C-alpha positions as MATLAB code, in Angstrom:
seq = 'MHIAAIARERRHTLFFLNEIRPFAPVHLDTEVDMSGVLAHRDAHRGGGRLSLVTYVLHSAARVIAAHPEANAAIRGRRRPKVARYGEVSGKVALDKRVGGRRVVVSAVLPDLDRADLKGIQHELERYRDGDPETMPEFASMLLLHRLPTALARAAYRRAVRSLIDRPRFFGTFAVTSLGHRAVDGFHSVGGTTVTFGMGRVVERPVVRDGEVTSAPVMRLNLTFDHRVIDGAEAADILTEVKEALEGFSAEEALR';
ca = [
     -34.826   -8.215  -15.391;
     -32.626  -11.195  -14.524;
     -32.917  -13.038  -11.205;
     -30.245  -15.529  -10.214;
     -29.049  -17.377   -7.154;
     -26.216  -15.882   -5.112;
     -22.892  -16.942   -6.580;
     -21.216  -19.800   -4.734;
     -18.017  -17.735   -4.605;
     -19.747  -15.257   -2.268;
     -21.145  -17.842    0.142;
     -18.455  -17.328    2.749;
     -19.273  -13.596    2.854;
     -22.984  -14.231    3.375;
     -22.310  -16.793    6.103;
     -19.975  -14.331    7.828;
     -22.526  -11.493    7.699;
     -25.174  -13.723    9.228;
     -22.771  -14.774   11.970;
     -22.016  -11.183   13.068;
     -25.652  -10.009   13.197;
     -25.640   -9.779   17.038;
     -22.741   -7.275   16.835;
     -23.579   -3.919   18.508;
     -21.523   -1.455   16.444;
     -20.461    2.030   17.486;
     -18.323    4.099   15.121;
     -15.478    6.521   15.805;
     -13.119    8.290   13.431;
     -10.088   10.557   13.442;
      -7.593   12.059   11.022;
      -3.972   10.936   11.027;
      -1.130   13.094    9.776;
       0.795   10.546    7.702;
       3.883   12.723    7.139;
       6.004   10.610    9.472;
       4.813    7.302    8.021;
       5.505    8.436    4.457;
       8.940    9.752    5.416;
       9.704    6.485    7.226;
       8.553    4.479    4.204;
      10.692    6.526    1.803;
      13.760    6.114    4.024;
      13.110    2.369    4.227;
      12.848    1.798    0.472;
      16.208    0.075    0.346;
      14.729   -2.694    2.470;
      11.611   -3.101    0.309;
       8.378   -1.163    0.010;
       6.081   -1.088    3.035;
       2.324   -0.684    2.613;
       0.234    1.660    4.717;
      -1.787   -1.347    5.881;
       1.434   -2.750    7.342;
       1.928    0.373    9.433;
      -1.636    0.264   10.743;
      -1.391   -3.448   11.588;
       1.926   -2.861   13.366;
       0.645    0.085   15.407;
      -2.801   -1.325   16.138;
      -1.444   -4.682   17.328;
       0.710   -3.042   19.959;
      -2.128   -0.819   21.140;
      -4.575   -3.749   21.294;
      -2.027   -5.736   23.330;
      -2.048   -2.882   25.850;
      -5.875   -3.051   26.040;
      -6.663   -6.690   26.925;
     -10.354   -5.864   27.461;
     -10.573   -5.170   23.710;
      -8.525   -8.203   22.680;
     -11.603  -10.323   23.236;
     -14.713  -11.889   21.727;
     -18.237  -12.430   23.000;
     -20.757  -15.215   22.476;
     -24.338  -15.688   23.621;
     -27.397  -13.536   24.239;
     -29.135  -14.715   27.401;
     -25.926  -15.700   29.166;
     -23.135  -14.050   27.194;
     -19.560  -15.129   27.755;
     -16.415  -13.179   26.909;
     -13.090  -14.751   25.973;
      -9.932  -12.656   26.363;
      -6.931  -13.728   24.359;
      -3.219  -13.742   25.111;
      -2.377  -13.596   21.410;
      -2.925  -10.595   19.150;
      -3.817  -11.546   15.587;
      -5.033   -9.259   12.840;
      -7.534  -10.066   10.113;
      -7.042   -8.316    6.782;
      -9.612   -8.094    3.978;
      -8.304   -8.812    0.471;
      -9.780   -8.135   -2.950;
      -9.363  -11.383   -4.932;
     -10.793  -13.406   -7.787;
     -12.215  -16.855   -7.100;
     -13.778  -18.869   -9.887;
     -13.407  -15.827  -12.108;
     -15.531  -13.706   -9.759;
     -14.289  -10.701   -7.777;
     -14.845  -11.372   -4.069;
     -13.502  -10.344   -0.684;
     -11.501  -12.906    1.245;
      -9.707  -12.522    4.560;
      -6.349  -13.572    5.945;
      -5.382  -13.786    9.615;
      -1.850  -12.780   10.607;
      -0.908  -14.184   14.052;
       1.251  -12.690   16.815;
       1.319   -9.220   15.279;
       2.258   -7.522   18.543;
       5.637   -9.287   18.278;
       6.138   -8.877   14.520;
       8.214   -6.108   12.966;
       7.216   -4.093    9.907;
       9.241   -6.249    7.537;
       7.685   -9.468    8.820;
       4.160   -8.069    8.540;
       4.838   -6.843    5.018;
       6.161  -10.261    4.001;
       2.953  -11.957    5.137;
       0.773   -9.347    3.453;
       2.624   -9.813    0.168;
       2.318  -13.586    0.420;
      -1.456  -13.290    0.624;
      -1.654  -10.403   -1.847;
       0.312  -12.231   -4.529;
      -0.997  -15.733   -3.800;
      -3.851  -17.497   -5.533;
      -6.700  -18.280   -3.103;
      -7.660  -21.250   -5.281;
      -4.324  -22.944   -4.553;
      -3.232  -21.592   -1.144;
      -3.913  -24.064    1.692;
      -5.122  -21.235    3.948;
      -8.233  -20.880    1.766;
      -9.036  -24.590    1.396;
     -11.905  -24.450    3.912;
     -13.432  -21.452    2.117;
     -13.339  -23.307   -1.194;
     -14.971  -26.311    0.454;
     -17.884  -24.080    1.512;
     -18.343  -23.135   -2.130;
     -18.577  -26.770   -3.208;
     -20.862  -28.153   -0.501;
     -24.665  -28.024   -0.720;
     -25.880  -24.744    0.778;
     -27.453  -26.136    3.957;
     -24.442  -28.323    4.694;
     -22.027  -25.472    3.981;
     -23.910  -23.124    6.325;
     -23.916  -25.706    9.114;
     -20.207  -26.408    8.622;
     -19.369  -22.708    8.782;
     -21.350  -22.149   11.971;
     -19.811  -25.190   13.634;
     -16.296  -23.996   12.763;
     -16.575  -20.380   13.952;
     -18.850  -20.703   16.986;
     -16.089  -21.732   19.418;
     -14.702  -18.759   21.352;
     -11.449  -20.680   21.763;
     -10.971  -21.129   18.018;
     -12.410  -17.776   16.944;
      -9.041  -15.985   16.487;
      -8.076  -18.552   13.842;
     -10.961  -17.414   11.661;
     -11.552  -13.767   12.606;
      -8.357  -12.649   14.341;
      -8.607  -10.578   17.523;
      -8.826   -7.284   15.624;
      -9.379   -6.432   11.972;
      -8.084   -3.925    9.406;
      -9.639   -3.160    6.058;
      -8.656   -0.509    3.537;
     -10.345    1.169    0.591;
      -7.664    3.817    0.327;
      -6.676    2.718   -3.173;
      -9.802    4.486   -4.470;
     -11.457    7.870   -3.848;
     -12.749    6.848   -0.418;
     -12.022    9.194    2.469;
     -13.401    6.987    5.200;
     -15.707    4.085    5.909;
     -16.770    1.859    8.785;
     -16.701   -1.909    8.649;
     -17.478   -4.766   11.043;
     -14.755   -7.384   10.827;
     -16.302   -9.781   13.328;
     -13.834   -8.629   16.006;
     -14.370   -6.317   18.970;
     -12.332   -3.643   17.173;
     -12.142   -3.068   13.409;
     -10.095   -0.316   11.750;
     -11.101    1.153    8.397;
      -8.532    3.020    6.315;
      -9.354    5.674    3.735;
      -7.094    7.327    1.182;
      -4.194    9.657    2.003;
      -4.711   13.144    0.561;
      -3.195   16.570    1.109;
      -5.388   18.530    3.519;
      -5.050   21.815    5.403;
      -3.479   21.448    8.850;
      -2.308   23.949   11.456;
       1.310   23.760   12.614;
       2.846   26.303   14.949;
      -0.146   28.541   14.389;
       0.249   28.509   10.618;
      -1.989   26.831    8.051;
      -0.123   24.450    5.789;
      -0.875   21.164    4.045;
      -0.057   17.605    5.028;
      -0.870   14.072    3.826;
      -3.832   13.068    5.974;
      -5.636    9.730    6.264;
      -9.069    9.186    7.781;
      -8.847    6.300   10.241;
     -12.126    4.811   11.433;
     -12.776    2.440   14.301;
     -15.877    0.314   14.813;
     -16.188   -1.395   18.187;
     -18.615   -3.901   19.672;
     -20.375   -2.133   22.539;
     -21.198   -5.494   24.109;
     -17.499   -5.944   24.933;
     -16.039   -2.481   25.578;
     -17.334    1.051   26.090;
     -16.688    4.224   24.157;
     -14.041    5.630   26.502;
     -11.733    2.665   25.961;
     -12.420    2.631   22.225;
     -11.513    6.327   22.096;
      -8.263    5.572   23.926;
      -7.428    2.849   21.415;
      -8.093    5.029   18.385;
      -6.113    7.912   19.872;
      -3.153    5.684   20.723;
      -3.062    4.191   17.222;
      -3.155    7.719   15.761;
      -0.279    8.757   18.030;
       1.741    5.664   17.110;
       1.331    6.329   13.389;
       2.208    9.986   13.775;
       5.296    8.967   15.769;
       7.065    7.358   12.806;
       9.927    9.309   11.248;
      12.611    8.984    8.610;
      15.249    9.044   11.353;
      13.699    5.971   12.953;
      13.870    4.080    9.658;
      17.576    4.843    9.324;
      18.510    3.715   12.828;
];
């Protein structure tokens, strides 16, 4: 048996998990027929490849903008306060290496409700292809790794506790995907009122016009903070994102 201290490269994850402990999670899920998205992506190939995460960010941002009660954050236990934001920013989890260790880091993409698919994809690729040890956006995370533990923890709490500044660190909604592996669905808490979890796309039986056929289907999960919104609104959000994704088509990409 070998016992060792937690790696410094994972400190930011542990601090984040401690910060979101008051979260009151409730989980929903649905299946999305991705035929339209895949057809749209194939028709768009001349303009560069679009990731499925880009489509979810694009659709979810517009739905969240239409549900201002969910575009919010809460702070406090005895006298909780809720901040509702005019901006819609999405946090994305990324699988990276820092100090030679595989860790999860996050990037916040601002003003997603006004961004088009190409703009969202450009930002995703910048973070995907960039080195977190040299990108300025991750400088504060690297500082947490270098500071003494107690000082790093205090610095993290001081930075993220402000409701005004919270979107800079957590976004106003979050998307995370494990669809690159054999994961059908999962639920995650991204520190935001609403977090979407994406599974893989696989051919599954579906019924169309009374006939059983197959279609590429993705499990889309939603975790919401029950302190901020209730299940009815969360169900509306998940349904509207599903409908937006299923509304894509090859014809739209060619217009």
